[in-house]
mmCIF file of C-alpha atoms and ligand atoms in Angstrom:
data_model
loop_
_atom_site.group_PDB
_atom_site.id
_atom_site.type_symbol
_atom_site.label_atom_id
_atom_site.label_comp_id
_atom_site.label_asym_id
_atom_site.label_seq_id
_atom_site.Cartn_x
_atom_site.Cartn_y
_atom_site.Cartn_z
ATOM 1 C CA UNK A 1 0.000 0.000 0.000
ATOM 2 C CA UNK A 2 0.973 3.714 -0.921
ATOM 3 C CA UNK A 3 2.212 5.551 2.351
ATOM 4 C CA UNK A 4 0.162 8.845 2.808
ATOM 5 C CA UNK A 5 1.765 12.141 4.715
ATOM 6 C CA UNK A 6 -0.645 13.962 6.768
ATOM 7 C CA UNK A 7 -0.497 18.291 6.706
ATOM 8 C CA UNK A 8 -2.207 19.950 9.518
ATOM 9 C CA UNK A 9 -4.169 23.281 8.678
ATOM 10 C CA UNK A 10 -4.992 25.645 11.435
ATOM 11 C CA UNK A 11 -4.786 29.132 9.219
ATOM 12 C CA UNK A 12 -5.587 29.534 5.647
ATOM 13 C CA UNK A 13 -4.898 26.370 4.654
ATOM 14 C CA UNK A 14 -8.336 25.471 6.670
ATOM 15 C CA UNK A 15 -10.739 27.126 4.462
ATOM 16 C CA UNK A 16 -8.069 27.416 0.666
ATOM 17 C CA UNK A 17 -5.909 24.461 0.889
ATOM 18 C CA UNK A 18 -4.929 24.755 -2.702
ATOM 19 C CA UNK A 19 -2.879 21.859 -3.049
ATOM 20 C CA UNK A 20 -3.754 17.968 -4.309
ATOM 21 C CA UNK A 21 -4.779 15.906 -1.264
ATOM 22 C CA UNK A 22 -7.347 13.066 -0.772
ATOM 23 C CA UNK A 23 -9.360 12.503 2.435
ATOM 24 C CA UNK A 24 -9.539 15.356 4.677
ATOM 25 C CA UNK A 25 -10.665 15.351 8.870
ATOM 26 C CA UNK A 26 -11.035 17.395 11.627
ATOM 27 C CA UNK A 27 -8.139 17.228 13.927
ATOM 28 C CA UNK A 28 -6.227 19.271 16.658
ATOM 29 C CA UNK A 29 -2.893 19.480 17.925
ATOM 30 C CA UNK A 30 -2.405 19.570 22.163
ATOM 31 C CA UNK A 31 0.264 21.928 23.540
ATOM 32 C CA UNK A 32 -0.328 24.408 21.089
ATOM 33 C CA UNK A 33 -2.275 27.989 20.867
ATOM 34 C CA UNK A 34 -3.584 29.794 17.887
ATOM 35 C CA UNK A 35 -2.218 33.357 17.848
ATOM 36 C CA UNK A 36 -2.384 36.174 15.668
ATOM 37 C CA UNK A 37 1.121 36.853 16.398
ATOM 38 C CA UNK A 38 2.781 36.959 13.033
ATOM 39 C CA UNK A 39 2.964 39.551 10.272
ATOM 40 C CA UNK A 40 2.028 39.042 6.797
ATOM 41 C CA UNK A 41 3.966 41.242 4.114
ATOM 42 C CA UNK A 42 2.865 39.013 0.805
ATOM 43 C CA UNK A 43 -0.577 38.064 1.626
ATOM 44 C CA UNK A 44 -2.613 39.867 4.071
ATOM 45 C CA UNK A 45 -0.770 43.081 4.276
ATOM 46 C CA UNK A 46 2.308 44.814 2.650
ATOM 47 C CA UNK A 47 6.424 45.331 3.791
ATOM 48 C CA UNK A 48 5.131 48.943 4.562
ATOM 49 C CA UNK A 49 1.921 47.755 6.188
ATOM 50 C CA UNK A 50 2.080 44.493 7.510
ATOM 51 C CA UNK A 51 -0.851 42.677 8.384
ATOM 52 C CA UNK A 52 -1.489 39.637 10.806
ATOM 53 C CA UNK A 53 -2.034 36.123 10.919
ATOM 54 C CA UNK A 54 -2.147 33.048 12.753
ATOM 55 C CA UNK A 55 0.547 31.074 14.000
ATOM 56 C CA UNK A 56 1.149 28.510 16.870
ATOM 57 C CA UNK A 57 2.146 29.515 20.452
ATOM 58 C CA UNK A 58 3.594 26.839 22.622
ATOM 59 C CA UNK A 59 0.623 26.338 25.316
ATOM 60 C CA UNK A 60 0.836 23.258 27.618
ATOM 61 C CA UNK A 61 -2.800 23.170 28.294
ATOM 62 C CA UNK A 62 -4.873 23.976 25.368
ATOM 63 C CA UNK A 63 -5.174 22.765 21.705
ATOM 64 C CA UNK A 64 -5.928 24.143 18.411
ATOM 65 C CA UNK A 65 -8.513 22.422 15.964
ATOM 66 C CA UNK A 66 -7.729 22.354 12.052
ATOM 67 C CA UNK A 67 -7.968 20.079 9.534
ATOM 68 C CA UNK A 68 -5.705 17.228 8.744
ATOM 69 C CA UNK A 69 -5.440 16.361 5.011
ATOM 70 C CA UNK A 70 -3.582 13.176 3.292
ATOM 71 C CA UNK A 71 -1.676 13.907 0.680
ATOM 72 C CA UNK A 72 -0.391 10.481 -1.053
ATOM 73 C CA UNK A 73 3.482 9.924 -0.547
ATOM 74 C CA UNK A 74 4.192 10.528 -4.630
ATOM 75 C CA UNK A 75 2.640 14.096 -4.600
ATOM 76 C CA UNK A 76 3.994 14.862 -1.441
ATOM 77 C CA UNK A 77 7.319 16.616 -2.565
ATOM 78 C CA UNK A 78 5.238 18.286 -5.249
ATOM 79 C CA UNK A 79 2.903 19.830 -2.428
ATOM 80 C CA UNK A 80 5.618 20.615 0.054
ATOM 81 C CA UNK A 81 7.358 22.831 -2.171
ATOM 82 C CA UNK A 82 4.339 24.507 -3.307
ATOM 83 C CA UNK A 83 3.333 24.861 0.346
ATOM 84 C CA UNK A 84 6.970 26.308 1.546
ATOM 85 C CA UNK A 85 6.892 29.100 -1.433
ATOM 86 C CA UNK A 86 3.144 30.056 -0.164
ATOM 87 C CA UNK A 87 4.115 30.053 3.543
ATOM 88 C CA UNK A 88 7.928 31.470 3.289
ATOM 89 C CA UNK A 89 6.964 34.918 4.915
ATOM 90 C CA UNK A 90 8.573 33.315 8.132
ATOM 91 C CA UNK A 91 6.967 29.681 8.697
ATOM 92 C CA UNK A 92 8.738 26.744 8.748
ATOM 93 C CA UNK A 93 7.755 23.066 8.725
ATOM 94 C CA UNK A 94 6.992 20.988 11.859
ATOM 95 C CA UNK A 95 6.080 17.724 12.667
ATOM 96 C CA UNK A 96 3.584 17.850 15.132
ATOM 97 C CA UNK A 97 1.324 15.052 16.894
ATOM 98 C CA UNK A 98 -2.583 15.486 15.503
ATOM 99 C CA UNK A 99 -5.585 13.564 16.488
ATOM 100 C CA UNK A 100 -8.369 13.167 13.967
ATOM 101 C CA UNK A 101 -11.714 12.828 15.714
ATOM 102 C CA UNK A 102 -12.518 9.138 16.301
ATOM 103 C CA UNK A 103 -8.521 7.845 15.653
ATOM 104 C CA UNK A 104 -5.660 7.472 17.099
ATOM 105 C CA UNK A 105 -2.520 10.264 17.326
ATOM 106 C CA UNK A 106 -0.487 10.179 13.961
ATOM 107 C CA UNK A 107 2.141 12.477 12.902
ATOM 108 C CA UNK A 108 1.335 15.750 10.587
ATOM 109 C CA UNK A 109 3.291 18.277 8.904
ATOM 110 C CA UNK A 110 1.935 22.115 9.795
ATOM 111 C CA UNK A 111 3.914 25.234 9.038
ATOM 112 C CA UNK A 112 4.997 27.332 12.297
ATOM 113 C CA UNK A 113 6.007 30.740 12.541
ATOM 114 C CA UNK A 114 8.374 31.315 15.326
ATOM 115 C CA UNK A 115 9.564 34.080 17.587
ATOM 116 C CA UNK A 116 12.469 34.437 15.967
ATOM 117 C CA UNK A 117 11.367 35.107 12.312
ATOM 118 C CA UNK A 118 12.015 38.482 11.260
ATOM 119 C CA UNK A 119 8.278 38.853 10.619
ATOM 120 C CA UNK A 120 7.037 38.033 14.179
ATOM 121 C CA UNK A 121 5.020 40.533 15.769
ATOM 122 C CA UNK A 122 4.044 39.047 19.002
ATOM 123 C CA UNK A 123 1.064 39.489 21.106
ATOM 124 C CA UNK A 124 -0.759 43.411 21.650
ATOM 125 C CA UNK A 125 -3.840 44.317 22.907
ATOM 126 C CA UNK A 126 -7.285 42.977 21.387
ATOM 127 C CA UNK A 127 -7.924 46.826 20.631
ATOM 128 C CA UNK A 128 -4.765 47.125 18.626
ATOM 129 C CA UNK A 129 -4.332 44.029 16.793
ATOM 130 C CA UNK A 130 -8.066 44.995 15.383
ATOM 131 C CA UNK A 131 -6.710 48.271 14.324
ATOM 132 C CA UNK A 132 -3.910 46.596 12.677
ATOM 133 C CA UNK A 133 -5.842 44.410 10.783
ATOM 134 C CA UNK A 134 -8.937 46.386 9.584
ATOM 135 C CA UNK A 135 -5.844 48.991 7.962
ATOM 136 C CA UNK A 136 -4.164 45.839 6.051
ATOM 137 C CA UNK A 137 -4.695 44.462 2.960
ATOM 138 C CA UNK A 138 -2.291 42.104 0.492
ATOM 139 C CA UNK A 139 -1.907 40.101 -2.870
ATOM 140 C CA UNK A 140 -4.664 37.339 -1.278
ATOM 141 C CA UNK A 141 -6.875 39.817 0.018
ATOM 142 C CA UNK A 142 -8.132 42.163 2.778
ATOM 143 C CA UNK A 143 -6.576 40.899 6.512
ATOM 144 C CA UNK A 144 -10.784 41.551 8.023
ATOM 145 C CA UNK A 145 -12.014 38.900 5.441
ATOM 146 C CA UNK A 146 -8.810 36.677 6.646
ATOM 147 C CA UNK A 147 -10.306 36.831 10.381
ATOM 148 C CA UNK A 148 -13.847 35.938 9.090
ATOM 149 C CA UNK A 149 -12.782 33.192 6.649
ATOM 150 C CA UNK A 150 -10.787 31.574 9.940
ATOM 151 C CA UNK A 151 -14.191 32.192 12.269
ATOM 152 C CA UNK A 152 -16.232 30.825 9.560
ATOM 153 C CA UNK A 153 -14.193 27.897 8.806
ATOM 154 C CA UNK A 154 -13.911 27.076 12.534
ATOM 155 C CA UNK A 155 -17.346 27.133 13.179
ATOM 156 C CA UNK A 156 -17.937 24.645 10.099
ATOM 157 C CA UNK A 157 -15.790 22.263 12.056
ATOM 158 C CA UNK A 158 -18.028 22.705 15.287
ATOM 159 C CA UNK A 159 -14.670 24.486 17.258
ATOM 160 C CA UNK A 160 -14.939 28.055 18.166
ATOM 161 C CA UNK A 161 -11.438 29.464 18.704
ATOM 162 C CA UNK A 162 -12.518 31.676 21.627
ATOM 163 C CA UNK A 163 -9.163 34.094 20.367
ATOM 164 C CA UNK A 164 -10.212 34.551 16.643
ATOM 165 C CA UNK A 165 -14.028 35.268 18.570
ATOM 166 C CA UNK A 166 -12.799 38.156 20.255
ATOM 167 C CA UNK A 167 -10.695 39.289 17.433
ATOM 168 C CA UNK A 168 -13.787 39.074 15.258
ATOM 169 C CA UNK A 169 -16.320 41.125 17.437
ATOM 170 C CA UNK A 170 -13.363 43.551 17.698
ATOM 171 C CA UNK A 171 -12.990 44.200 14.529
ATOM 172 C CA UNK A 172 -16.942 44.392 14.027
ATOM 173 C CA UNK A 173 -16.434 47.535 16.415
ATOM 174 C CA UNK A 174 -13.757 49.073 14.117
ATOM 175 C CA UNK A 175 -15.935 49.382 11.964
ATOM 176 C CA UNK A 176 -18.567 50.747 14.069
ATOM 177 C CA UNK A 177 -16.255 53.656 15.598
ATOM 178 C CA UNK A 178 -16.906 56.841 13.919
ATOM 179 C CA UNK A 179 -14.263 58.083 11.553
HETATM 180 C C1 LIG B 1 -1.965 27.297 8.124
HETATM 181 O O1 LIG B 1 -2.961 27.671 7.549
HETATM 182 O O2 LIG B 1 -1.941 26.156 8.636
HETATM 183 C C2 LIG B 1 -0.736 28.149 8.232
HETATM 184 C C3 LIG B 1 -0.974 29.602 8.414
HETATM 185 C C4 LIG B 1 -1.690 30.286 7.268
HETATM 186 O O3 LIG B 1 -1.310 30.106 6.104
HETATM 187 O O4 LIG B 1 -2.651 31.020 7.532
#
C-alpha cells in the first residue's frame, strides 16, 4: 500500500488548501495555541503595512482544531514545495502530533512561525491588533475577510477558537467607531 503524509491546517490552509490531497478530517494538535502573532507582508498586508495572521504559540494546556489532510506519498514533494513558497513569509515546517476525531494520534506536517522570524510581531492588545488588521490588505486579500474566513471555517468544524471570537467582534467595532 501507498504511504500517505498527513499536513495539519490551522490558518488559511483550513478554508483554501490549494494543493492535491485526498481525504480530509477534523483534527487538533495539544500543547499548542492559535495566535495572531505573526505579520504578513505578501498576503494579508504589505512590507510597509504588515498585516497579521495566525501562527502557533507553545501552550501546555490547550489545543488548536484544524484540519488534517492526506496527501499520497508521490505528490507529497510536489505539495511541500508549493506549500513552503506560499508560507515562506517566516513559517517553517513541523512535525507535530494530531488527532483526527474518532482515531488514534499520527504524525502531521503544519507550518509554524516562530519568535524568531524576522516577521514576528508578538502578542498586543485585542484593541490594537483589530486596528492593525482592519488597515491591512495584500496580494490574497483584505486581513478583516482573513479573520472571518478563519471564524467561519472554525465554526464549520463545530470548534470556536474563543481568540479569533474576540478578534472578530473587535474588529466588528472598528468598523462601528466613527471616523
Ligand atoms: C496554516 O494555515 O496552517 C498556516 C498559516 C496560514 O497560512 O494562515
Amino acid at each position: 500500500m501507498q504511504g500517505e503524509t498527513l499536513i495539519f491546517g490551522y490558518g488559511s490552509l483550513l478554508w483554501r488548501p490549494a494543493f492535491s490531497h485526498g481525504s480530509s478530517a477534523p483534527g487538533y494538535v495539544k500543547g499548542w495555541a492559535r495566535r495572531f502573532w505573526q505579520g504578513s507582508t505578501d498576503h494579508r498586508g504589505t512590507p510597509a503595512a504588515p498585516g497579521r495572521v495566525v501562527t502557533l504559540v507553545p501552550a501546555p494546556r490547550e489545543r488548536v482544531w484544524g484540519r488534517v489532510y492526506a496527501v499520497c506519498s508521490a505528490e507529497a514533494p510536489a505539495v511541500l514545495a508549493q506549500l513552503d513558497a506560499r508560507e515562506q513569509d517566516g513559517y517553517a515546517r513541523l512535525e507535530v502530533p494530531v488527532v483526527r476525531r474518532g482515531a488514534v494520534a499520527a504524525l502531521a506536517l503544519t507550518y509554524v512561525a516562530a519568535p524568531t522570524n524576522p516577521r514576528w510581531l508578538g502578542d498586543a492588545p485585542l484593541e490594537q491588533l483589530a486596528a492593525q488588521i482592519a488597515a491591512a490588505r495584500g496580494p490574497s486579500g483584505t486581513n478583516r475577510e482573513y479573520v472571518e474566513r478563519l471564524a467561519l471555517a472554525l465554526r464549520e468544524l463545530g470548534e470556536v477558537d474563543p481568540h479569533v471570537e474576540r478578534l472578530l467582534s473587535a474588529l466588528a467595532a472598528t468598523e462601528q467607531a466613527p471616523r
